[in-house]
Amino acid sequence: MFGLLYVDSGTLESELEGYGIANTKEFVIWDPAFKAVNKDTHNLEVDEFLEGQTTLSKIHPFLVNGKKNRSFETATGQVLHLRVLCGTIENENTFIVYEEGREEEFWDDAGLDFWIIGADGVTFRKPVRKHIIVLAGGQRNEILLQFDKPGNYVISQQGIEGMQFFGMRGHPHNQTLATIHVYDDESAQKPTIPIDDMVFTPGYDESESIESHQIVESENIVFSMGADRNKAPFPQYYVNGKPFDPDSLDFFARPGEAREYVLINGN
């Protein structure tokens, strides 16, 4: 990874500032599959393809902003705004927030709430409260976090082992992506209103909203994968049970029509 291209719209940033949110940090997840080496010129190399990726015998740590277990800081009551980019090459990734020491617990029991205010360049009108999201390479999320007591918290990657490399129990391994140190500071800037009450300028005009009665038809699109080693290409990719063909036209719409496509991961 050579760097980031940062596109600033100005609208979201000014609205966050108006709500008293000024602690904004980038959070870029990367899976370079480095291995440690002992050489005169360097101590890290990219591991051999598939080496350790189809077994739990080797852990390639994910990096955040180029570092293992990146640290962040925020004050109690203050809002931390993370601009999350999943820059992984071949792995999916989870984003779960725990109190430090509870990251091995099930996220529905111990995961802390956070808010998403935008995804993939589109701002939401209202914050969406979550306690876990799953990201794939290229996905982006604008995330707000707020903590009411001091201490250390971790952002964890866990629970999706075996979702890569044909279910062979390989990557991505459970691991801590980052640690957030939360401290008391009465002088720290706090939000002017609760996060749930915030309203943002959406990434589309209200007149472009699609109502359910406008949808003329709904279609399922099922993506699946095969792992027949005796068949080329390997692996095999399918759309609605048919081999993927970049030249195939299987879905049609008339200009101005509103059609719903339900995307299903068949794996």
Short mmCIF file of C-alpha atoms in Angstrom, two decimals:
data_model
loop_
_atom_site.label_atom_id
_atom_site.label_comp_id
_atom_site.label_asym_id
_atom_site.label_seq_id
_atom_site.Cartn_x
_atom_site.Cartn_y
_atom_site.Cartn_z
CA MET A 1 0.00 0.00 0.00
CA PHE A 2 1.58 3.25 -1.16
CA GLY A 3 -0.85 5.74 0.36
CA LEU A 4 -4.38 7.13 0.43
CA LEU A 5 -6.36 9.38 -1.86
CA TYR A 6 -8.41 11.62 0.41
CA VAL A 7 -11.56 13.22 -1.07
CA ASP A 8 -13.05 15.94 1.12
CA SER A 9 -16.64 16.97 0.36
CA GLY A 10 -16.68 19.64 3.07
CA THR A 11 -20.35 19.09 4.00
CA LEU A 12 -19.91 16.20 6.43
CA GLU A 13 -16.83 17.73 8.02
CA SER A 14 -18.58 21.06 8.67
CA GLU A 15 -21.66 19.34 10.10
CA LEU A 16 -19.53 17.23 12.44
CA GLU A 17 -17.73 20.38 13.55
CA GLY A 18 -21.10 22.01 14.21
CA TYR A 19 -21.98 19.13 16.54
CA GLY A 20 -18.71 19.53 18.43
CA ILE A 21 -16.97 16.54 16.84
CA ALA A 22 -13.37 17.38 16.04
CA ASN A 23 -11.43 14.21 16.93
CA THR A 24 -11.25 12.61 13.47
CA LYS A 25 -8.79 9.84 12.63
CA GLU A 26 -8.17 7.59 9.63
CA PHE A 27 -8.52 3.84 10.25
CA VAL A 28 -7.13 1.87 7.31
CA ILE A 29 -7.09 -1.94 7.60
CA TRP A 30 -4.50 -3.82 5.56
CA ASP A 31 -3.52 -7.51 5.28
CA PRO A 32 -0.02 -7.58 3.76
CA ALA A 33 0.79 -11.16 4.96
CA PHE A 34 4.25 -10.17 6.19
CA LYS A 35 6.65 -12.67 7.73
CA ALA A 36 9.58 -11.89 10.01
CA VAL A 37 13.08 -12.38 8.58
CA ASN A 38 16.56 -11.70 9.90
CA LYS A 39 18.47 -10.02 7.11
CA ASP A 40 21.01 -7.20 7.02
CA THR A 41 18.79 -4.96 4.91
CA HIS A 42 15.31 -5.66 6.30
CA ASN A 43 13.31 -7.68 8.83
CA LEU A 44 9.98 -8.12 7.02
CA GLU A 45 9.04 -9.82 3.76
CA VAL A 46 5.77 -10.73 2.09
CA ASP A 47 5.13 -14.41 2.80
CA GLU A 48 4.84 -17.02 0.08
CA PHE A 49 1.41 -17.27 -1.55
CA LEU A 50 -0.93 -19.50 0.52
CA GLU A 51 1.81 -20.09 3.11
CA GLY A 52 -0.05 -20.29 6.39
CA GLN A 53 -3.24 -18.92 4.85
CA THR A 54 -5.16 -22.19 4.80
CA THR A 55 -4.34 -23.18 8.36
CA LEU A 56 -4.33 -21.65 11.81
CA SER A 57 -0.65 -22.55 12.20
CA LYS A 58 0.54 -19.08 11.22
CA ILE A 59 -0.92 -15.68 11.99
CA HIS A 60 -0.33 -12.79 9.60
CA PRO A 61 -1.31 -9.72 11.64
CA PHE A 62 -3.60 -7.17 10.06
CA LEU A 63 -2.23 -3.63 10.15
CA VAL A 64 -4.11 -0.41 10.89
CA ASN A 65 -2.56 2.70 9.39
CA GLY A 66 0.54 0.59 8.69
CA LYS A 67 1.05 -0.60 12.28
CA LYS A 68 0.12 -3.63 14.34
CA ASN A 69 -2.38 -2.79 17.12
CA ARG A 70 -2.51 0.93 16.38
CA SER A 71 -3.35 3.16 19.39
CA PHE A 72 -5.96 5.92 19.53
CA GLU A 73 -7.01 8.29 22.30
CA THR A 74 -10.24 10.06 23.24
CA ALA A 75 -11.78 11.57 26.36
CA THR A 76 -14.86 10.26 28.16
CA GLY A 77 -17.98 11.74 26.58
CA GLN A 78 -16.02 12.99 23.58
CA VAL A 79 -16.89 11.58 20.14
CA LEU A 80 -14.16 9.82 18.19
CA HIS A 81 -14.80 9.87 14.44
CA LEU A 82 -13.05 7.08 12.54
CA ARG A 83 -12.87 7.17 8.75
CA VAL A 84 -12.65 3.42 8.21
CA LEU A 85 -11.31 1.94 4.99
CA CYS A 86 -11.01 -1.82 4.58
CA GLY A 87 -7.94 -2.02 2.36
CA THR A 88 -7.55 -5.79 2.60
CA ILE A 89 -6.45 -7.67 -0.49
CA GLU A 90 -8.04 -11.07 0.10
CA ASN A 91 -9.63 -11.08 3.56
CA GLU A 92 -12.91 -10.00 5.04
CA ASN A 93 -12.76 -8.15 8.31
CA THR A 94 -14.98 -7.52 11.32
CA PHE A 95 -15.15 -4.29 13.33
CA ILE A 96 -16.20 -4.93 16.94
CA VAL A 97 -15.53 -2.72 19.99
CA TYR A 98 -14.95 -4.31 23.41
CA GLU A 99 -13.75 -3.29 26.82
CA GLU A 100 -10.19 -4.61 27.02
CA GLY A 101 -10.23 -8.14 28.42
CA ARG A 102 -13.69 -9.01 27.08
CA GLU A 103 -12.76 -9.44 23.42
CA GLU A 104 -13.06 -13.22 23.61
CA GLU A 105 -16.74 -12.95 24.54
CA PHE A 106 -19.58 -13.15 22.04
CA TRP A 107 -20.17 -9.74 20.45
CA ASP A 108 -23.93 -9.80 21.05
CA ASP A 109 -23.17 -9.97 24.78
CA ALA A 110 -20.07 -7.81 25.15
CA GLY A 111 -19.73 -5.74 21.96
CA LEU A 112 -20.23 -2.00 22.49
CA ASP A 113 -22.45 0.15 20.31
CA PHE A 114 -21.11 2.57 17.73
CA TRP A 115 -22.77 4.65 15.02
CA ILE A 116 -22.36 4.65 11.25
CA ILE A 117 -23.08 7.98 9.57
CA GLY A 118 -21.97 7.13 6.05
CA ALA A 119 -20.72 4.32 3.85
CA ASP A 120 -18.85 4.18 0.55
CA GLY A 121 -19.03 7.92 0.04
CA VAL A 122 -22.75 8.30 0.82
CA THR A 123 -23.70 10.13 4.02
CA PHE A 124 -26.74 8.90 5.96
CA ARG A 125 -29.41 11.34 7.12
CA LYS A 126 -29.50 9.74 10.59
CA PRO A 127 -26.82 7.75 12.43
CA VAL A 128 -27.29 3.97 12.37
CA ARG A 129 -26.44 2.21 15.63
CA LYS A 130 -24.45 -1.06 15.32
CA HIS A 131 -22.29 -3.32 17.48
CA ILE A 132 -20.62 -5.30 14.67
CA ILE A 133 -20.01 -4.85 10.96
CA VAL A 134 -18.29 -7.09 8.40
CA LEU A 135 -16.14 -5.38 5.78
CA ALA A 136 -14.60 -6.53 2.53
CA GLY A 137 -11.77 -4.94 0.58
CA GLY A 138 -12.62 -1.45 -0.65
CA GLN A 139 -15.55 -0.78 1.68
CA ARG A 140 -15.60 2.49 3.62
CA ASN A 141 -17.52 3.58 6.71
CA GLU A 142 -17.78 6.80 8.69
CA ILE A 143 -17.99 5.61 12.31
CA LEU A 144 -18.63 7.51 15.54
CA LEU A 145 -17.60 6.10 18.94
CA GLN A 146 -18.33 7.48 22.41
CA PHE A 147 -17.26 6.07 25.79
CA ASP A 148 -18.74 6.98 29.17
CA LYS A 149 -15.95 5.68 31.41
CA PRO A 150 -12.15 5.74 31.25
CA GLY A 151 -10.05 2.69 30.44
CA ASN A 152 -8.75 0.75 27.48
CA TYR A 153 -10.98 -0.55 24.72
CA VAL A 154 -10.08 -2.69 21.74
CA ILE A 155 -11.32 -2.92 18.16
CA SER A 156 -11.38 -6.62 17.38
CA GLN A 157 -11.31 -8.80 14.28
CA GLN A 158 -12.96 -12.11 15.13
CA GLY A 159 -15.62 -14.65 14.37
CA ILE A 160 -15.14 -15.16 10.64
CA GLU A 161 -12.33 -17.69 10.50
CA GLY A 162 -12.92 -20.06 7.63
CA MET A 163 -14.78 -17.50 5.53
CA GLN A 164 -11.75 -17.32 3.23
CA PHE A 165 -10.01 -19.96 1.14
CA PHE A 166 -12.95 -22.30 0.68
CA GLY A 167 -13.78 -22.79 4.35
CA MET A 168 -10.43 -24.39 5.14
CA ARG A 169 -10.19 -22.71 8.57
CA GLY A 170 -7.61 -20.22 7.44
CA HIS A 171 -7.55 -16.45 7.45
CA PRO A 172 -8.72 -14.13 8.84
CA HIS A 173 -7.48 -14.96 12.32
CA ASN A 174 -9.01 -13.51 15.48
CA GLN A 175 -6.88 -10.56 16.56
CA THR A 176 -6.86 -7.07 18.00
CA LEU A 177 -6.79 -4.38 15.31
CA ALA A 178 -6.39 -1.35 17.55
CA THR A 179 -6.53 -0.13 21.16
CA ILE A 180 -8.39 3.00 22.26
CA HIS A 181 -7.25 4.71 25.47
CA VAL A 182 -10.11 6.64 27.07
CA TYR A 183 -9.27 9.20 29.77
CA ASP A 184 -11.14 11.76 31.87
CA ASP A 185 -10.78 15.37 30.75
CA GLU A 186 -13.47 17.88 31.69
CA SER A 187 -12.05 20.39 29.19
CA ALA A 188 -12.36 18.02 26.21
CA GLN A 189 -14.89 19.05 23.59
CA LYS A 190 -18.18 17.16 23.96
CA PRO A 191 -20.98 16.82 21.36
CA THR A 192 -23.69 19.47 21.44
CA ILE A 193 -26.50 16.87 21.22
CA PRO A 194 -26.73 13.06 21.57
CA ILE A 195 -25.44 11.14 18.54
CA ASP A 196 -28.85 9.49 17.99
CA ASP A 197 -30.40 12.97 17.52
CA MET A 198 -27.89 14.21 14.94
CA VAL A 199 -29.05 14.87 11.38
CA PHE A 200 -26.73 15.05 8.39
CA THR A 201 -27.13 16.10 4.79
CA PRO A 202 -27.67 12.79 2.97
CA GLY A 203 -25.50 11.79 0.03
CA TYR A 204 -28.49 12.00 -2.30
CA ASP A 205 -31.36 14.43 -2.78
CA GLU A 206 -34.60 13.53 -0.99
CA SER A 207 -36.39 13.65 -4.34
CA GLU A 208 -34.24 10.71 -5.47
CA SER A 209 -35.55 8.43 -2.72
CA ILE A 210 -37.24 5.26 -4.03
CA GLU A 211 -40.52 4.26 -2.39
CA SER A 212 -41.55 0.61 -2.20
CA HIS A 213 -44.59 1.14 -4.44
CA GLN A 214 -42.29 2.39 -7.22
CA ILE A 215 -40.38 -0.91 -7.48
CA VAL A 216 -41.63 -2.79 -10.55
CA GLU A 217 -39.81 -6.06 -9.81
CA SER A 218 -37.45 -7.66 -7.30
CA GLU A 219 -34.74 -10.13 -8.36
CA ASN A 220 -32.26 -12.24 -6.38
CA ILE A 221 -28.62 -12.34 -7.45
CA VAL A 222 -26.78 -15.21 -5.77
CA PHE A 223 -22.98 -15.21 -5.83
CA SER A 224 -21.30 -18.53 -5.05
CA MET A 225 -17.96 -20.25 -5.45
CA GLY A 226 -16.73 -23.74 -6.31
CA ALA A 227 -13.46 -25.41 -5.36
CA ASP A 228 -13.11 -28.20 -7.92
CA ARG A 229 -9.35 -28.57 -8.33
CA ASN A 230 -9.85 -30.62 -11.50
CA LYS A 231 -11.64 -27.79 -13.27
CA ALA A 232 -10.25 -24.57 -14.70
CA PRO A 233 -10.41 -21.85 -13.70
CA PHE A 234 -9.79 -22.53 -10.03
CA PRO A 235 -11.67 -21.49 -8.00
CA GLN A 236 -14.94 -21.31 -9.94
CA TYR A 237 -17.35 -18.39 -9.53
CA TYR A 238 -21.08 -18.55 -10.21
CA VAL A 239 -23.94 -16.07 -10.55
CA ASN A 240 -27.35 -17.64 -9.93
CA GLY A 241 -25.78 -21.05 -10.49
CA LYS A 242 -24.22 -20.19 -13.86
CA PRO A 243 -20.46 -19.77 -14.38
CA PHE A 244 -19.43 -16.14 -14.24
CA ASP A 245 -19.12 -14.65 -17.72
CA PRO A 246 -18.10 -10.99 -18.04
CA ASP A 247 -19.76 -10.84 -21.46
CA SER A 248 -23.11 -12.24 -20.30
CA LEU A 249 -26.14 -9.94 -19.96
CA ASP A 250 -28.63 -11.55 -17.60
CA PHE A 251 -30.39 -8.54 -16.04
CA PHE A 252 -32.32 -5.83 -17.80
CA ALA A 253 -34.13 -2.63 -16.84
CA ARG A 254 -35.96 0.09 -18.76
CA PRO A 255 -34.88 3.73 -18.37
CA GLY A 256 -36.54 5.28 -15.35
CA GLU A 257 -37.59 1.96 -13.81
CA ALA A 258 -37.02 1.23 -10.14
CA ARG A 259 -35.94 -2.41 -9.76
CA GLU A 260 -34.77 -4.11 -6.58
CA TYR A 261 -31.80 -6.48 -6.68
CA VAL A 262 -31.23 -8.62 -3.57
CA LEU A 263 -27.57 -9.67 -3.41
CA ILE A 264 -26.96 -13.00 -1.66
CA ASN A 265 -23.62 -14.51 -0.69
CA GLY A 266 -24.25 -18.20 -1.36
CA ASN A 267 -21.07 -19.30 0.42
#
